[in-house]
XYZ file of C-alpha atoms in Angstrom:
568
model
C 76.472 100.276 117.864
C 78.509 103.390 119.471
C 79.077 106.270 118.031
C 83.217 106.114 117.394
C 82.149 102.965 115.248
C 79.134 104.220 113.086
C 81.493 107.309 112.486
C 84.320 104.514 111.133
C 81.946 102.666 109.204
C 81.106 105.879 107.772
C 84.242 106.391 107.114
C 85.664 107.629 103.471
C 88.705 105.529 103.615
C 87.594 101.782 103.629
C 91.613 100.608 104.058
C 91.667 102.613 107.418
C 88.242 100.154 108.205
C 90.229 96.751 106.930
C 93.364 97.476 108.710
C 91.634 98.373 111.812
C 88.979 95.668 112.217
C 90.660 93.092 110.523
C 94.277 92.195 111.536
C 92.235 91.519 115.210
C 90.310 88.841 113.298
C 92.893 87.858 111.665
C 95.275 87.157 114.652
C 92.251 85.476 116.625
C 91.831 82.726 113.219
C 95.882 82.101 113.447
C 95.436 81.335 117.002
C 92.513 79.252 116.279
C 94.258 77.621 113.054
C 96.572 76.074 115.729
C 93.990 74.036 117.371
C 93.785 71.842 114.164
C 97.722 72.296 113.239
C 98.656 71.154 116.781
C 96.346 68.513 117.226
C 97.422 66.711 114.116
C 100.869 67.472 114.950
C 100.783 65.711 118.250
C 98.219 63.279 117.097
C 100.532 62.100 114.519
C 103.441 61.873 116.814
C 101.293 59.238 118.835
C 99.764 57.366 116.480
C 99.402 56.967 112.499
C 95.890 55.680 112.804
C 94.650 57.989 115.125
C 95.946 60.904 112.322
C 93.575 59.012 110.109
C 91.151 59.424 112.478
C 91.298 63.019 112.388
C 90.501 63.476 108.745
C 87.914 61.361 109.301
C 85.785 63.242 111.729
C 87.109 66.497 109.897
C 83.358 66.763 108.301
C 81.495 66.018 111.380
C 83.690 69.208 113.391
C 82.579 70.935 110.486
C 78.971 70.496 110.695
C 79.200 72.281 114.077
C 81.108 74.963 112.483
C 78.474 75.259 110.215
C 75.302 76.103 112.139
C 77.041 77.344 114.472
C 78.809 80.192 112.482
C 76.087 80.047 110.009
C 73.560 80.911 112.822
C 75.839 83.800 114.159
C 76.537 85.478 110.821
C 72.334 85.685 110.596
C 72.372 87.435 114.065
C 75.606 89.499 112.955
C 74.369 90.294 109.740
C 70.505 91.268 110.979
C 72.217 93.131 114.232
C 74.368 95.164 111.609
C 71.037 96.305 109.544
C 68.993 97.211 112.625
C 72.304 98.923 113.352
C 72.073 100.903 109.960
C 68.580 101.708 110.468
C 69.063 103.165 114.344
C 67.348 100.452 115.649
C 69.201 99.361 118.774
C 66.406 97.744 120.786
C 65.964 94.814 117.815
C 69.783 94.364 117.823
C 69.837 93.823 121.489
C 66.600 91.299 120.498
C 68.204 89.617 117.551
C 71.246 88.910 119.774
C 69.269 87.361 122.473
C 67.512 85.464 120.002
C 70.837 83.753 118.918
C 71.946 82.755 122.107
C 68.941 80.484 122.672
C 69.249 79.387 119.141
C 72.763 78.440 120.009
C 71.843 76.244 123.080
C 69.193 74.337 120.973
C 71.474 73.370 117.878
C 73.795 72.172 120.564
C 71.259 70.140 122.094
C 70.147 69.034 118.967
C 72.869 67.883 117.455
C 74.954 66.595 120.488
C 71.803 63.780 120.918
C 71.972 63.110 116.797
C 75.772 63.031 116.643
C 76.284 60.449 119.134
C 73.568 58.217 117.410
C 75.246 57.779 114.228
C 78.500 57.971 115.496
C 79.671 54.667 114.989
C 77.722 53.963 111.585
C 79.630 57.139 109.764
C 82.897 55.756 111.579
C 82.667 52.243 110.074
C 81.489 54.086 107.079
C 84.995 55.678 106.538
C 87.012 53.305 107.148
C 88.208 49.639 107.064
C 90.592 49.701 109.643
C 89.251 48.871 113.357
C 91.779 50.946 115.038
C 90.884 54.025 112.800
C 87.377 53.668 113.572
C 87.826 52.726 117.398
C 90.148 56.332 117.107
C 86.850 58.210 115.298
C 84.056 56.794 117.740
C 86.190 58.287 120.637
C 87.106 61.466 119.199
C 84.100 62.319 117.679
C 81.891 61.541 120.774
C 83.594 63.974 123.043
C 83.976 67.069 120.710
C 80.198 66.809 119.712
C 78.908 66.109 123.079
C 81.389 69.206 124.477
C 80.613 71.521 122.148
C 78.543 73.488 123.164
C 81.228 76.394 123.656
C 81.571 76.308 119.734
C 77.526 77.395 119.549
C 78.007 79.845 122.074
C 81.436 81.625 121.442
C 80.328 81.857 117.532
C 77.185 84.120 118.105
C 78.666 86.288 121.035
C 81.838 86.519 119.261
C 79.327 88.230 116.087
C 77.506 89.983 118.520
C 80.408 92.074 119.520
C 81.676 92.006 115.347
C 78.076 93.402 114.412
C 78.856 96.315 117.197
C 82.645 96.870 115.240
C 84.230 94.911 117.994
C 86.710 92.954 116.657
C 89.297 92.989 119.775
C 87.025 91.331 122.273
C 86.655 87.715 120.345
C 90.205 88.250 119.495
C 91.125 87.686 122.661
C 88.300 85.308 123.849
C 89.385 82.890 120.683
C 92.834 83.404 122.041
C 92.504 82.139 125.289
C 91.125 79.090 124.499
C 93.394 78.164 121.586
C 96.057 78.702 124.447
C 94.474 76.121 126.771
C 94.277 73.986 123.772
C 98.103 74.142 122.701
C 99.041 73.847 126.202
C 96.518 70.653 127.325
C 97.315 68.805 124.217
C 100.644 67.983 124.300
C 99.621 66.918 128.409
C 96.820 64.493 127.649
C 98.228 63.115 124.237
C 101.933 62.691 124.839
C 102.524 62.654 128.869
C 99.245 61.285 129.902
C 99.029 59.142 126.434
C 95.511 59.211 125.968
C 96.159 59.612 122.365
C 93.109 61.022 120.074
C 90.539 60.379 122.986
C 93.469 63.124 124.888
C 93.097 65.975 121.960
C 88.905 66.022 122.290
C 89.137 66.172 125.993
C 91.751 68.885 125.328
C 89.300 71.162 122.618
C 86.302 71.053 124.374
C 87.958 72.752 127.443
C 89.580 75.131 124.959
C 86.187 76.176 123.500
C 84.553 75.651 127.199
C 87.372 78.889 128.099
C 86.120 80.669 125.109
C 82.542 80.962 125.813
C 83.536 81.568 129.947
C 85.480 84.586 128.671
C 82.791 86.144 126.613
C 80.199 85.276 129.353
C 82.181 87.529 131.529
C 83.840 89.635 129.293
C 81.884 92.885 130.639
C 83.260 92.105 134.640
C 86.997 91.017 133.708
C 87.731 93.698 131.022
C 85.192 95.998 131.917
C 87.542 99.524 131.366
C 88.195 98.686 127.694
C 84.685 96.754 126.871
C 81.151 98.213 127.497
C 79.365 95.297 126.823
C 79.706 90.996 126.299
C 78.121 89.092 123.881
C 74.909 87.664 125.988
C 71.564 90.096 125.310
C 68.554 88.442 127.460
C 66.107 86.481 124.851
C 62.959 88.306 124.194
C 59.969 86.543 124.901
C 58.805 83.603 123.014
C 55.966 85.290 121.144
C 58.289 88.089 120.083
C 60.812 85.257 118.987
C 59.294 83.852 115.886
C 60.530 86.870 113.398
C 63.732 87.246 114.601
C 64.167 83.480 114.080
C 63.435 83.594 110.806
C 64.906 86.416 109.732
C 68.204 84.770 111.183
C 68.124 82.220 109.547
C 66.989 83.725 105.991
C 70.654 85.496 106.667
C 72.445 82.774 107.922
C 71.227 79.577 105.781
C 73.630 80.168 102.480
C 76.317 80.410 105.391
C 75.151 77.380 107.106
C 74.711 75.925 103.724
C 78.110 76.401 102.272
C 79.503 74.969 105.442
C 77.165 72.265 105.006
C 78.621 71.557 101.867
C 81.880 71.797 102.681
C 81.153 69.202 104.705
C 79.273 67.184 102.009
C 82.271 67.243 100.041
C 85.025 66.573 102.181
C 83.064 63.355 103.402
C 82.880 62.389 99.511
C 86.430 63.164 98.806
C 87.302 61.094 101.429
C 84.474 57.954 99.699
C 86.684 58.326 96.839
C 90.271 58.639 98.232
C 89.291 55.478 99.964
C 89.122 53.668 97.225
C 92.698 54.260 96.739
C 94.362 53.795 100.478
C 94.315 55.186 103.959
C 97.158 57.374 103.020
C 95.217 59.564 100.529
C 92.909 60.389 102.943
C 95.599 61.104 105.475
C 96.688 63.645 102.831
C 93.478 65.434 102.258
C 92.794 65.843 105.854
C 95.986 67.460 106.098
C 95.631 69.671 103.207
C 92.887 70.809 104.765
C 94.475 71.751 108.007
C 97.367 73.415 106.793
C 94.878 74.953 104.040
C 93.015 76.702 107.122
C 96.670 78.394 107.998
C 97.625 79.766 104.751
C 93.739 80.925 104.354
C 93.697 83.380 107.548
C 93.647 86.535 105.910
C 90.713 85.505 103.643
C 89.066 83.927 106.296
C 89.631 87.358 108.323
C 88.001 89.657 105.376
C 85.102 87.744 104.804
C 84.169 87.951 108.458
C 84.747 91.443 108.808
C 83.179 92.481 105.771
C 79.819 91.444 106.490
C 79.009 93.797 109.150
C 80.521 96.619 106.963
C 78.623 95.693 103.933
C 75.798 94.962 105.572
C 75.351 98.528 107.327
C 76.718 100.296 104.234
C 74.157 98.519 101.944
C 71.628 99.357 104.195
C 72.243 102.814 103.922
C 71.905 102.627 100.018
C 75.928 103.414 99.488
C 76.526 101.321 96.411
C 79.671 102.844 95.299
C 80.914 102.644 98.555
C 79.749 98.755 98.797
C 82.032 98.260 95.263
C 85.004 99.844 96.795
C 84.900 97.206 99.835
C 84.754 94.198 97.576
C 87.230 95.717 95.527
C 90.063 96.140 98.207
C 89.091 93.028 100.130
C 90.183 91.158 97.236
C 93.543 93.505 96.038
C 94.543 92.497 99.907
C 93.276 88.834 100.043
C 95.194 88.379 96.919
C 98.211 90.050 98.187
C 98.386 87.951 101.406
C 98.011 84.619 99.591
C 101.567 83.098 100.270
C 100.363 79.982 100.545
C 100.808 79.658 96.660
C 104.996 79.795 97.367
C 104.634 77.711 100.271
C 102.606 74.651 98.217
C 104.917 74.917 95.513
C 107.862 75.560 96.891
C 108.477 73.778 99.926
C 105.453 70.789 100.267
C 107.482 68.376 102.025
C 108.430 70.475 104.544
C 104.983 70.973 105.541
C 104.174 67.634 105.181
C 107.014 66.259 107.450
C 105.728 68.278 110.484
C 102.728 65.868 110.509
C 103.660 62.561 109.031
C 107.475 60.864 108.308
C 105.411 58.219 106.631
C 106.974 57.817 102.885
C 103.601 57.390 101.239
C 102.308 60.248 102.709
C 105.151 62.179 101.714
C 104.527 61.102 98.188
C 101.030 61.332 97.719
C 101.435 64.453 99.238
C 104.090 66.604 97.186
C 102.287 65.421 94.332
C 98.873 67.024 95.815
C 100.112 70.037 97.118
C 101.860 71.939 94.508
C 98.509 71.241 91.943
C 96.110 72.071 94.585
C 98.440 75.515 95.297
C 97.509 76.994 91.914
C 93.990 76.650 93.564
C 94.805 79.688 95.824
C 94.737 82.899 94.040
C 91.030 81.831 91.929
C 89.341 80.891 95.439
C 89.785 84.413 96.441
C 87.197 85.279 94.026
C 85.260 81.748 94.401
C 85.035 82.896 99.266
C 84.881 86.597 98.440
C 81.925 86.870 96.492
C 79.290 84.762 98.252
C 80.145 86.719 101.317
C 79.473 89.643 99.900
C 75.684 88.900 97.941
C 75.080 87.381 101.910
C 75.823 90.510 103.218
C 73.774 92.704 101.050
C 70.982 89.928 101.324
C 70.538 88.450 97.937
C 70.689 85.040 99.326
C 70.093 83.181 95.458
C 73.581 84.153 94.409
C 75.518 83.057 97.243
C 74.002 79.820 97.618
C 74.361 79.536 93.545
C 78.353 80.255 93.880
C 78.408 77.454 97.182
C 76.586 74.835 95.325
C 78.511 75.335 92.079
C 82.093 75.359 94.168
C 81.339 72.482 96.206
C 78.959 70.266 95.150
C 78.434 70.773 91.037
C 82.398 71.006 90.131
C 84.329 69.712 92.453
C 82.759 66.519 93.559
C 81.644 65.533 89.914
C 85.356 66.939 88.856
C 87.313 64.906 91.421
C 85.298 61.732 91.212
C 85.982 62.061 86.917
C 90.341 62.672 87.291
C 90.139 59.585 89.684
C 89.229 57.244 86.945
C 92.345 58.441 85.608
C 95.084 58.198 88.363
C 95.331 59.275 91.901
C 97.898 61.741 90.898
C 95.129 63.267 88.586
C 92.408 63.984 91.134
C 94.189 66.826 92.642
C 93.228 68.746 89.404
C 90.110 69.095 90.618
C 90.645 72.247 93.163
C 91.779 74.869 90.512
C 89.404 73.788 88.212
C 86.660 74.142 90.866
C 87.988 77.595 91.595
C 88.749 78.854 88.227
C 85.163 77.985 87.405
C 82.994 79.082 90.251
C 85.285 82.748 90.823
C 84.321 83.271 87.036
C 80.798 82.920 87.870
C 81.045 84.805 90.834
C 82.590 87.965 89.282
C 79.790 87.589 86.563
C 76.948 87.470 89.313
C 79.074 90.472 90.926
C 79.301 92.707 87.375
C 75.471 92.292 87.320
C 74.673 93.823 90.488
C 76.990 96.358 90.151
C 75.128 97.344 86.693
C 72.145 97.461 88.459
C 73.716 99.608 90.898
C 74.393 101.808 88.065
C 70.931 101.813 86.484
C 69.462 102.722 89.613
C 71.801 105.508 90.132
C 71.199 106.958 86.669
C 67.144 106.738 87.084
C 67.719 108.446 90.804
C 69.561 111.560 88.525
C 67.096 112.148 86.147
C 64.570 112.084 88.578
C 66.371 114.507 90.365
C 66.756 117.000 87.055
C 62.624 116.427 86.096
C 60.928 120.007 87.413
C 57.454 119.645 88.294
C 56.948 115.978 88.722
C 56.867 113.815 91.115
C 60.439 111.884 91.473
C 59.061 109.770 93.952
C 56.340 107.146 94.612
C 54.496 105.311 97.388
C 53.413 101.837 97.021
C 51.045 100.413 99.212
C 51.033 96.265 98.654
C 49.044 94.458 100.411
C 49.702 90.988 100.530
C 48.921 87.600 102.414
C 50.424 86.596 105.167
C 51.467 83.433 103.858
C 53.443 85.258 100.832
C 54.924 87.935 103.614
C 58.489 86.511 103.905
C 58.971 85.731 100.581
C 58.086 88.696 99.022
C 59.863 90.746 101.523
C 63.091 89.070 101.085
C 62.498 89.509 97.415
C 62.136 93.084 97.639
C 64.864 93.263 99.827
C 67.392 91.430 97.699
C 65.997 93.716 94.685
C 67.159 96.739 96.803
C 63.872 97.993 98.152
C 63.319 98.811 101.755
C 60.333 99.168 103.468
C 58.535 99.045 106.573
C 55.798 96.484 106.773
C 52.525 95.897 109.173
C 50.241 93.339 110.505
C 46.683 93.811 109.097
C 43.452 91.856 108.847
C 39.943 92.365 106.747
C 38.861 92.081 103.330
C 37.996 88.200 101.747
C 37.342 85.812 104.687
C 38.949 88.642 106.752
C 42.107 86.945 106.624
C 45.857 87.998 107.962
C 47.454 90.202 105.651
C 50.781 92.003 105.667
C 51.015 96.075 104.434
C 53.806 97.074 103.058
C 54.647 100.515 102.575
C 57.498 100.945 99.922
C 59.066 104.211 98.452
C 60.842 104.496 95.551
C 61.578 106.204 92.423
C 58.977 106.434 89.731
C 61.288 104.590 87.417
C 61.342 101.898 89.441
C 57.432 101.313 90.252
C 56.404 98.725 87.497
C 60.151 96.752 88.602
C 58.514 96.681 92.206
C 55.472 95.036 90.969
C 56.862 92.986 89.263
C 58.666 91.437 92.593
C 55.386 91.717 94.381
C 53.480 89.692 91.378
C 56.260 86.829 91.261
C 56.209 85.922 94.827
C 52.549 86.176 95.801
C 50.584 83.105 94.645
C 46.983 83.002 94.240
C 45.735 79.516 95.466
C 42.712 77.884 96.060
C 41.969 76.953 99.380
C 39.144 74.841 101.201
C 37.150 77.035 103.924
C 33.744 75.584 105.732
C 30.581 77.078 104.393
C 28.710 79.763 106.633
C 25.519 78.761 104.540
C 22.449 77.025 106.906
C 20.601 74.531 105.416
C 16.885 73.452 105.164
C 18.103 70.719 107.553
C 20.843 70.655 110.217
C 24.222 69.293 108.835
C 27.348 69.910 109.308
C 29.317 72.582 107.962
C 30.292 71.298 104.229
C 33.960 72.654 102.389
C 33.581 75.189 99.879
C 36.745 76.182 97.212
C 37.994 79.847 97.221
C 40.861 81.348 95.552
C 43.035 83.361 97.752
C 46.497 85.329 97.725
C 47.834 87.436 95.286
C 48.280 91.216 96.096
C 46.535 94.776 95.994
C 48.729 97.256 95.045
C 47.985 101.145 95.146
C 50.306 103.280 93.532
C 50.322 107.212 94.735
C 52.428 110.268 94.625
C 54.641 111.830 96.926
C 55.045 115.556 97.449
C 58.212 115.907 99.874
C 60.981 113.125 100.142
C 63.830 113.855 101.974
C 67.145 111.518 104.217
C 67.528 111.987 107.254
């Protein structure tokens, strides 16, 4: 991270942050929000069925967005700590580690996506032309997608850095080429929805060329592009799963996302073709009116994550506090779903069932708006500070535990009723959230208050060093426990004692007050288990070695004063 933007994240006046890094994001997400706009818009021009088709492979397109985002927030989000701590060499190794990650989900999930391709297709849908439409569409975006893995970790490289110009303009140029090819392969070529794949994947394919490059084509305004050579496999392993530790409530509210959508669409089903039609529009128009949300929770994780890191927590509460005054403030969406729905309807489908399924679904799923500022802002931000249990709490309870269980209940009433479901969902899960959020902050406080009267004791020791040593095996989890709890630490390999197993050392300071919380941690996450090992023992005669029981894990803590503490 350069100087100019460790001096703005440092930076007293957090609306001076937002309105720098953010409108750049936010410009880059409109331009990206066309790619679905104008493909159903064109789509729907051609053909009724293939618009179907659309909202039917809607989850699958999301399941790429989801590990592949989810997999660059972990790299933004670790890059961003390392950042906080000075350490630039990790950074540059965390990056390279998720651009290899990136070219083995795509792999991955290019082989799996074309197997059940035309299983989930039938799945969805009774109609042959619908699911001829899927097979087609959904084949070449999965297969070509492997700009999508790509663009989303270089594109959080440069964000972890406080670059928020360079994706801009990489997610920019390959919206253009997919505005500009659609209306050529659907309309003048009339390869229908097979015509708007062929047309994303070279979008996405321009994308990921233009970061590639980014450091030889632009190289007087940008130092650096997105790609950091992997380290070597051996090194790999920790950065991996450190990613990932970041990444998964990410990856799994994507997932979810996905989860859902796919269900709504089970139960819309049940009612006609139409109702799906409408959902899958809701959603794309929905991705529109959600841009400047969409923009703050991406560029508040870097911010959060480095402040957090530096132990700011006032400063943390002051950038969840405007994120949300502004998010609420650009929500127009609200007028826009109540006011004029068949408008925005009409620039997809003429079709008069649509239209009336739709009006009905749009102005109740509007009041949805202002709650799910609360319901997207607050997951991002326990992600960010790394207390992983929240977020994916918030996630499950938006997505899976109300809404699904919530829609699935109004549908035995009416199709008209369903819709009900989305504020409800909100309402619920932003109440949560804010509770989760008052929490932390109190704990914020407490620690703050134990740091002062430390500070005002003469003659004691304010601070302590404790010296946990712990098995291997328990390593991760602890740490990431500790971590979450607000503890930092540095932590090394070590061997010896029982069986002169692998051990990990970690080396924690904190405040006396906050010792016997510590331990606590430590004793919750490190099991003692009993484990087989072969006997060393010779017998009379020769045998082989025979099993013998031993309990292992748990921890050895040493608790010890510190004379001089002092930042740096």
């Amino acid at each position: 991270m350069s100087t100019a933007r460790t001096e703005l994240f440092d930076s007293e006046n957090i609306w001076k942050i937002l309105l720098q890094i953010a409108p750049p994001v936010m410009l880059a997400q409109l331009i990206q929000s066309m790619y679905n706009i104008v493909d159903s818009y064109f789509v729907g021009r051609y053909s009724g069925e293939g618009l179907t088709a659309l909202s039917v492979i809607y989850p699958i397109q999301l399941i790429v967005t989801a590990v592949a985002v989810g997999t660059g927030v972990g790299v933004n989000t670790l890059m961003s700590r390392f950042y906080g701590f000075g350490r630039s060499k990790k950074a540059d190794k965390a990056a390279g580690t998720g651009t290899a990650l990136a070219a083995l989900s795509w792999l991955i999930f290019a082989v799996i996506s074309t197997l059940i391709m035309r299983p989930f297709a039938m799945m969805s849908s009774e109609s042959p032309v619908v699911v001829e439409y899927t097979i087609v569409y959904g084949n070449i975006v999965c297969i070509g997608s492997l700009g999508v893995f790509l663009e989303s970790t270089w594109s959080k490289v440069h964000q972890a850095g406080g670059n928020m110009r360079l994706p801009m303009i990489a997610q920019i140029s390959g919206a253009a080429a997919n505005i500009v090819l659609d209306p050529i392969f659907i309309l003048v070529l009339g390869m229908g929805a097979g015509g708007a794949a062929l047309a994303t994947v070279i979008g996405n394919g321009a994308v990921t060329v233009y970061l590639l490059l980014a450091g030889q084509f632009l190289a007087a305004a940008i130092t650096s592009s997105g790609f950091r050579k992997p380290p070597r496999m051996k090194e790999m392993a920790p950065y991996v799963r450190r990613i990932y530790q970041l990444g998964y409530p990410s990856i799994l509210m994507q997932m979810l996302y996905t989860v859902y959508i796919m269900a709504l669409n089970m139960i819309l089903a049940g009612f006609s073709d139409e109702a799906v039609t409408v959902l899958g529009l809701y959603y794309k128009v929905q991705s529109f009116f959600f841009i400047p949300l969409a923009g703050l929770q991406t560029c508040i994780v870097p911010l959060l994550s480095y402040t957090y890191a530096k132990n700011f927590y006032q400063r943390c509460r002051r950038i969840i506090q405007n994120c949300i005054v502004l998010a609420m403030s650009l929500m127009v969406g609200v007028a826009c779903f109540e006011l004029i729905p068949e408008p925005l309807l009409r620039i997809f489908s003429s079709d008069a069932e649509v239209l009336r399924i739709g009006v009905h679904a749009f102005r109740i799923i509007g009041l949805s708006f202002f709650p799910a500022v609360l319901s997207l802002i607050f997951p991002v931000f326990f992600q960010a500070i790394g207390a992983a249990l929240p977020s994916v709490t918030l996630s499950l309870t938006r997505q899976l535990f109300c809404l699904i269980p919530l829609f699935w209940m109004f549908s035995k009433i009416g199709l008209g009723y369903t819709w009900i479901a989305f504020p409800a969902a909100e309402i619920i899960t932003g109440g949560l959230g804010l509770f989760f959020y008052l929490k932390r902050v109190h704990m914020w406080e407490k620690y703050q208050v134990d740091e002062k009267n430390q500070k005002d004791k003469k003659g004691e020791s304010a601070m302590k060093m404790i010296t946990a040593i712990v098995s291997r095996k328990d390593a991760g989890e602890v740490c990431a426990a500790l971590t979450s709890a607000g503890y930092y630490f540095p932590r090394m390999a070590s061997t010896g004692g029982f069986l002169t197993a692998g051990n990990t050392t970690l080396l924690i300071g904190t405040e006396d007050s906050r010792v016997s919380d510590a331990i606590e941690v430590i004793r919750q996450h490190c099991s003692r288990r009993v484990e087989k090992i072969s006997s060393p023992v010779q017998l009379a005669t020769p045998s082989k070695a025979y099993p013998t029981e031993v309990t292992v894990g748990g921890a050895i803590v040493f608790v010890s004063d510190i004379s001089h503490y002092e930042k740096l």
